[in-house]
Short mmCIF file of N, CA and C in Angstrom, two decimals:
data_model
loop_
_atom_site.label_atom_id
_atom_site.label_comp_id
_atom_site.label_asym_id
_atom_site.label_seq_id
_atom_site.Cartn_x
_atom_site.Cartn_y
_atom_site.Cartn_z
N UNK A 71 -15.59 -47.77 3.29
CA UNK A 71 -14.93 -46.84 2.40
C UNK A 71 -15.70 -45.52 2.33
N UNK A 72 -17.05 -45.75 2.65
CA UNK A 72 -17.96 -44.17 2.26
C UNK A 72 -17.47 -43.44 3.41
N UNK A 73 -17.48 -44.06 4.61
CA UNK A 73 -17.35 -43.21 6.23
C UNK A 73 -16.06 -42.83 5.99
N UNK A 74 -15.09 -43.41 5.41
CA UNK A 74 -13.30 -42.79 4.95
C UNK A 74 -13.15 -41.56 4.43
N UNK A 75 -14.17 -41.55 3.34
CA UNK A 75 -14.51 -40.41 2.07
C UNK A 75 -15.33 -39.29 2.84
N UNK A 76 -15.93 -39.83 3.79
CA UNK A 76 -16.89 -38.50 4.53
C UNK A 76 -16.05 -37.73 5.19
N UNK A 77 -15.34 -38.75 6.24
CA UNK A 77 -14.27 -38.01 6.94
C UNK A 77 -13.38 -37.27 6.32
N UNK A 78 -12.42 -37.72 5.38
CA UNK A 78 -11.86 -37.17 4.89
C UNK A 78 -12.61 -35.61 4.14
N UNK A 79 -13.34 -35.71 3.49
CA UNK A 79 -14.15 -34.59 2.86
C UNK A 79 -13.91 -33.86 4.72
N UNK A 80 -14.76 -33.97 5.32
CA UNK A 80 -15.03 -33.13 6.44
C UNK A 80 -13.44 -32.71 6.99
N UNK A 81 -12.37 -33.61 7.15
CA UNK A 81 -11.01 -33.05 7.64
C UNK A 81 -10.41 -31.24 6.53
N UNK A 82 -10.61 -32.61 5.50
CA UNK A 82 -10.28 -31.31 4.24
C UNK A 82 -10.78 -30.36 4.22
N UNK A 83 -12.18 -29.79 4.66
CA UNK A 83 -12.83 -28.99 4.66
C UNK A 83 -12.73 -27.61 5.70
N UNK A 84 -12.57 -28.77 6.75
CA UNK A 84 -12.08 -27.98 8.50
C UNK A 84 -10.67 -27.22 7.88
N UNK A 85 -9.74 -27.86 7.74
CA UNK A 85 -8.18 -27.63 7.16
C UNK A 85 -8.09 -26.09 6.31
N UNK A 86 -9.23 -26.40 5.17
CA UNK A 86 -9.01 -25.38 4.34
C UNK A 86 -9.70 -23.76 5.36
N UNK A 87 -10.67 -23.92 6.16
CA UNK A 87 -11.22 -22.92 6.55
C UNK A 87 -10.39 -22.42 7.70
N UNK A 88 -9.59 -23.49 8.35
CA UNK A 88 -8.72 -23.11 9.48
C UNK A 88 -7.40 -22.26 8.77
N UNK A 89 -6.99 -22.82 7.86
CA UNK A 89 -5.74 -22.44 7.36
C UNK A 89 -5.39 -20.85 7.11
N UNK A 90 -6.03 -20.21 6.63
CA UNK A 90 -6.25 -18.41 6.38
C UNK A 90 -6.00 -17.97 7.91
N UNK A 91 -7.13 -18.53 8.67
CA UNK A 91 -6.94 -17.78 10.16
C UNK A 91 -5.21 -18.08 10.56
N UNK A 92 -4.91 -19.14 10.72
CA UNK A 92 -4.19 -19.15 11.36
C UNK A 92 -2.57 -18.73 10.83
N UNK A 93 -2.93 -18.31 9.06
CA UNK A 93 -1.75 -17.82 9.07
C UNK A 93 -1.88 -16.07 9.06
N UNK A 94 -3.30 -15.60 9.38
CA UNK A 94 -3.33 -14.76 9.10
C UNK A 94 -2.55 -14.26 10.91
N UNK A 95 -2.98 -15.02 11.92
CA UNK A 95 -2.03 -14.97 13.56
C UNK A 95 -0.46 -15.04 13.36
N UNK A 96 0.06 -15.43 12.71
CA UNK A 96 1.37 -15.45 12.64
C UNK A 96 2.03 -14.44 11.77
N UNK A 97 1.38 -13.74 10.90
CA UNK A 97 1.80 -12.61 10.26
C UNK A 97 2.29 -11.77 11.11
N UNK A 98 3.36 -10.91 10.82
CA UNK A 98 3.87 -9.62 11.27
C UNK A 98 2.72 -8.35 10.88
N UNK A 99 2.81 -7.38 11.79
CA UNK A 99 2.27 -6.22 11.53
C UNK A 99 2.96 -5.54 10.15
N UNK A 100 2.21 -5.16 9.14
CA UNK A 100 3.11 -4.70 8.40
C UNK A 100 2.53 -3.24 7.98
N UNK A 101 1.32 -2.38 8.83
CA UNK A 101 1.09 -1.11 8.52
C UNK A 101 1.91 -0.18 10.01
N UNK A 102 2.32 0.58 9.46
CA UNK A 102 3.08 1.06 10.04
C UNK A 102 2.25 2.28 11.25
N UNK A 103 2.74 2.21 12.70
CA UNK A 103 1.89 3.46 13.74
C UNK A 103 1.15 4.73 12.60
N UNK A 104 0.24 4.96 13.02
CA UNK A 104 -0.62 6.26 12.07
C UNK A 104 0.65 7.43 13.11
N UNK A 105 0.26 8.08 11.90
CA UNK A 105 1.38 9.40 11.89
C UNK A 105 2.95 9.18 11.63
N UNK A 106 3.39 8.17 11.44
CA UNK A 106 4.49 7.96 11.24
C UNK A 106 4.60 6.71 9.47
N UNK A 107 3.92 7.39 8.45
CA UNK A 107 3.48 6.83 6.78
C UNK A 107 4.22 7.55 5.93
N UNK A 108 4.48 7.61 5.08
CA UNK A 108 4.77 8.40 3.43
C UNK A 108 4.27 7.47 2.92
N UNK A 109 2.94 7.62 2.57
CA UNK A 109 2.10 6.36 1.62
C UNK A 109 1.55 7.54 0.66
N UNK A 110 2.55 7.08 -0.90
CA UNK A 110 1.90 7.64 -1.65
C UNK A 110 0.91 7.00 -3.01
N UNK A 111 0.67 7.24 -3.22
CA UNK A 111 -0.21 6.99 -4.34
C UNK A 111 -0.60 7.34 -5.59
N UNK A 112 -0.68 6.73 -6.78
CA UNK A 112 -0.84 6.86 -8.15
C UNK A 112 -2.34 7.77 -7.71
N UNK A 113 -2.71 8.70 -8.90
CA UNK A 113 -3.98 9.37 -8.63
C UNK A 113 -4.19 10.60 -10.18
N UNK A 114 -5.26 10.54 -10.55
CA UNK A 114 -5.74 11.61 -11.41
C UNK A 114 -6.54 12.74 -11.30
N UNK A 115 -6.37 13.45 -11.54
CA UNK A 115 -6.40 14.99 -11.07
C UNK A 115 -8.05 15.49 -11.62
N UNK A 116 -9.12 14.48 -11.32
CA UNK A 116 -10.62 14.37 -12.08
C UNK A 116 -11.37 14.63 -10.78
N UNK A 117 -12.69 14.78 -10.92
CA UNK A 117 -13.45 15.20 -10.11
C UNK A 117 -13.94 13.62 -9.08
N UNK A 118 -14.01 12.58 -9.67
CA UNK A 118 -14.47 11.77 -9.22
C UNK A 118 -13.04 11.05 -8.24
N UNK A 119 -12.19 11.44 -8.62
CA UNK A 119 -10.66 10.69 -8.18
C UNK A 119 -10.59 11.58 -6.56
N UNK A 120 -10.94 13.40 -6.80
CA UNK A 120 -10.83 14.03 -5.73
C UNK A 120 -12.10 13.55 -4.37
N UNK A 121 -13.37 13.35 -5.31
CA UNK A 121 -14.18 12.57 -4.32
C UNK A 121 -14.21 11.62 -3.93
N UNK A 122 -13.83 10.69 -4.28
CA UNK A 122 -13.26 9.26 -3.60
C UNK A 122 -12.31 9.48 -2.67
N UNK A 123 -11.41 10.16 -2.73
CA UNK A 123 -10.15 10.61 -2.13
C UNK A 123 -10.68 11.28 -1.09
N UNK A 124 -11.64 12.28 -0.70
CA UNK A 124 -12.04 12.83 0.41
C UNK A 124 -12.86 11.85 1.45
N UNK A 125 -13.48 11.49 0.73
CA UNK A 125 -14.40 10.09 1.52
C UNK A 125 -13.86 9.22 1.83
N UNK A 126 -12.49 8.69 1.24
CA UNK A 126 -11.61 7.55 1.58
C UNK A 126 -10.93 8.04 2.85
N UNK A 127 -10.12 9.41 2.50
CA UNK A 127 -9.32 10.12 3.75
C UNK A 127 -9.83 10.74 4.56
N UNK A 128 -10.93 11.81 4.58
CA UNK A 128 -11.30 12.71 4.88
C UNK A 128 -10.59 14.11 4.74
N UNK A 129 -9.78 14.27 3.72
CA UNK A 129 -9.26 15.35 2.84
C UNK A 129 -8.99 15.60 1.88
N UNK A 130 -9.05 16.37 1.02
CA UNK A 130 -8.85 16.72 -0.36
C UNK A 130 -7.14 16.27 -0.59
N UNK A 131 -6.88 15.16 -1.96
CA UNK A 131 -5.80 14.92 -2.05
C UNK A 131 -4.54 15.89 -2.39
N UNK A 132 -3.42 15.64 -1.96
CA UNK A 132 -2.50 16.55 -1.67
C UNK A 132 -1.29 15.27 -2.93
N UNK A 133 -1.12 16.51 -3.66
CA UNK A 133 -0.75 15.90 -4.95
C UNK A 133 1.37 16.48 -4.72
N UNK A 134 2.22 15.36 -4.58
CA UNK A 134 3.66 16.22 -4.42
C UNK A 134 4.37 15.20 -5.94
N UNK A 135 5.48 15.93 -6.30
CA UNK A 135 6.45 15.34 -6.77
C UNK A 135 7.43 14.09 -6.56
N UNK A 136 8.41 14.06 -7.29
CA UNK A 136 8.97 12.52 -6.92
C UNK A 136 10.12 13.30 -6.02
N UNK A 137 10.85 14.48 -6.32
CA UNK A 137 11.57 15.37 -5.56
C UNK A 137 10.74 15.16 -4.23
N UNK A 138 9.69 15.34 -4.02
CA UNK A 138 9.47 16.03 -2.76
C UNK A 138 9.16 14.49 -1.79
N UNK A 139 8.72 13.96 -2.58
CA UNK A 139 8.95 12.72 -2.07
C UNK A 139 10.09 11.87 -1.40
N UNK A 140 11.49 11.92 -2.52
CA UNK A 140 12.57 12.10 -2.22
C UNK A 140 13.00 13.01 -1.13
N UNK A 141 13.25 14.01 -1.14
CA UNK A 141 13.06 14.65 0.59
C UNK A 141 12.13 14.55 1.63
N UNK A 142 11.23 13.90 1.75
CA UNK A 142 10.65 13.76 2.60
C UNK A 142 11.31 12.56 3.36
N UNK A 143 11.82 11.38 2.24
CA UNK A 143 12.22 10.24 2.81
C UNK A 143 13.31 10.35 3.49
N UNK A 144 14.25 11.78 2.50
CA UNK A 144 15.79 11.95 3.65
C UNK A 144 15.18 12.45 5.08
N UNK A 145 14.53 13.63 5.22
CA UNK A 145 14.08 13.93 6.65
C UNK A 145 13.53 13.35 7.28
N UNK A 146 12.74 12.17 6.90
CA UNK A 146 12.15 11.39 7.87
C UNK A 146 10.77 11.81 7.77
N UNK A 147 10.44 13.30 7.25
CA UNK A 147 8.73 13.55 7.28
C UNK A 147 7.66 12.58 7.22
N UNK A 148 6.75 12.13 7.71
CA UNK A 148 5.72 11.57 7.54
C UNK A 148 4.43 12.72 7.75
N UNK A 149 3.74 11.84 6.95
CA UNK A 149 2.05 12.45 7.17
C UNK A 149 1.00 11.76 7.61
N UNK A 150 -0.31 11.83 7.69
CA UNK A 150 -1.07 10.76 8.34
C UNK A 150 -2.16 10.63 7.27
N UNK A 151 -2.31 11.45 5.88
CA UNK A 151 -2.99 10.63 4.81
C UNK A 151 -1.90 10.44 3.69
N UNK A 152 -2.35 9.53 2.65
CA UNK A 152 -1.48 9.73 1.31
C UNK A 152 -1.26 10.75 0.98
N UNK A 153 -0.37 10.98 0.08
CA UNK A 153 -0.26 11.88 -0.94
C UNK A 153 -0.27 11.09 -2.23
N UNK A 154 -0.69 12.21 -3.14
CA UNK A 154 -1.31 11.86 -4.64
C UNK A 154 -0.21 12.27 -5.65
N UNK A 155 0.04 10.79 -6.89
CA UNK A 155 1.13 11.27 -7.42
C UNK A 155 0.90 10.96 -8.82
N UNK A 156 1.02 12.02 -10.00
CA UNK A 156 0.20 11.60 -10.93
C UNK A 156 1.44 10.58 -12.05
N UNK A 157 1.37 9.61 -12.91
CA UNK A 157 1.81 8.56 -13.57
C UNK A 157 3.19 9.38 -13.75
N UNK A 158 3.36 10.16 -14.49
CA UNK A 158 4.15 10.71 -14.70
C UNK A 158 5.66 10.91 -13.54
N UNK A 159 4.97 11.48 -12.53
CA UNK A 159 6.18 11.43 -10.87
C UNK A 159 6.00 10.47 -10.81
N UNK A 160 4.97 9.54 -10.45
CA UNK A 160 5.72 8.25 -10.41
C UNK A 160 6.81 7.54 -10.46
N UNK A 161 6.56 7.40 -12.42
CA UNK A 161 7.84 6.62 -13.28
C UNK A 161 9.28 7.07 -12.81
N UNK A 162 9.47 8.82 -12.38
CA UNK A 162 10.83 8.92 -11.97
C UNK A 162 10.91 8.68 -10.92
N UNK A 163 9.78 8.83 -9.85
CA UNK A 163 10.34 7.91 -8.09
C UNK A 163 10.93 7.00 -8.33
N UNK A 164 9.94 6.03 -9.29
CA UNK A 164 10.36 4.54 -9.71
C UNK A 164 11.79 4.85 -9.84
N UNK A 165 12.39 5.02 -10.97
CA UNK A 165 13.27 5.11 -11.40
C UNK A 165 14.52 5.36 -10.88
N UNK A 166 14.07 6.89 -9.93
CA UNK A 166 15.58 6.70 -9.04
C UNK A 166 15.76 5.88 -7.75
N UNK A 167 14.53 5.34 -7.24
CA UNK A 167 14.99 4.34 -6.23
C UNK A 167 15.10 3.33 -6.94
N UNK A 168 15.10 2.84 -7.64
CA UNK A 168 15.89 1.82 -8.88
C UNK A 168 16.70 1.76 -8.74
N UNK A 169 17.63 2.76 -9.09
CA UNK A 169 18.90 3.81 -9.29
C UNK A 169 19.75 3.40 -7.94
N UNK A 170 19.08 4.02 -6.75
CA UNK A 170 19.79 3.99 -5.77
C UNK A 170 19.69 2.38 -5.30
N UNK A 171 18.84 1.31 -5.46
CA UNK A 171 18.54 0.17 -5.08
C UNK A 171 20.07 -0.62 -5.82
N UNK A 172 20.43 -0.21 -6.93
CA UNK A 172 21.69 -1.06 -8.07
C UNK A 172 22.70 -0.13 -7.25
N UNK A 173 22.45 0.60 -6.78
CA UNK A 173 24.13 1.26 -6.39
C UNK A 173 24.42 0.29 -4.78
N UNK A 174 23.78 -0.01 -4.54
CA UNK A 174 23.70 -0.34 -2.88
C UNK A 174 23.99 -1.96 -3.24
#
């Protein structure tokens, strides 16, 4: 019964460490070719938010509206860092792709 309990411990063990890898192989790609993103982002307009933001991207964050956002998505524009969007644009991005998500 102990050599049952060992094995087992040791199967269970293999199992759990194998398991991550191998579903991490079967995942789909889900970041999209660089240069072809509209990844925007919540962000505050502070000194420490702009330095993180340069060191993260290597540019000073580029802060747009939920409008401009909204047109960017009709034209297709992409960029190749985020853009920065403060709580406020947010809630109405949120809101009208909400909007358009219940009409569809």
């Amino acid at each position: 019964m102990n050599r049952f309990t060992t094995i087992a411990a040791v199967a269970a063990l293999a199992a759990s460490v194998a398991a991550p890898a191998l579903a991490q192989q079967n995942r789909l790609p889900t970041e999209a070719p660089a240069g072809a993103q509209r990844v925007v982002m919540m962000c505050t307009n502070d000194a420490a938010t702009r330095s993180a933001f340069r060191r993260e991207h290597g540019a000073p964050p580029t802060f747009v509206t939920a409008d401009q956002v909204l047109q960017a998505r009709a034209t297709g524009e992409s960029w190749s860092a985020p853009r920065c969007m403060n709580t406020r644009e947010h809630g109405r991005l949120t809101q009208t792709l909400n909007t358009y998500a219940s009409v569809r």
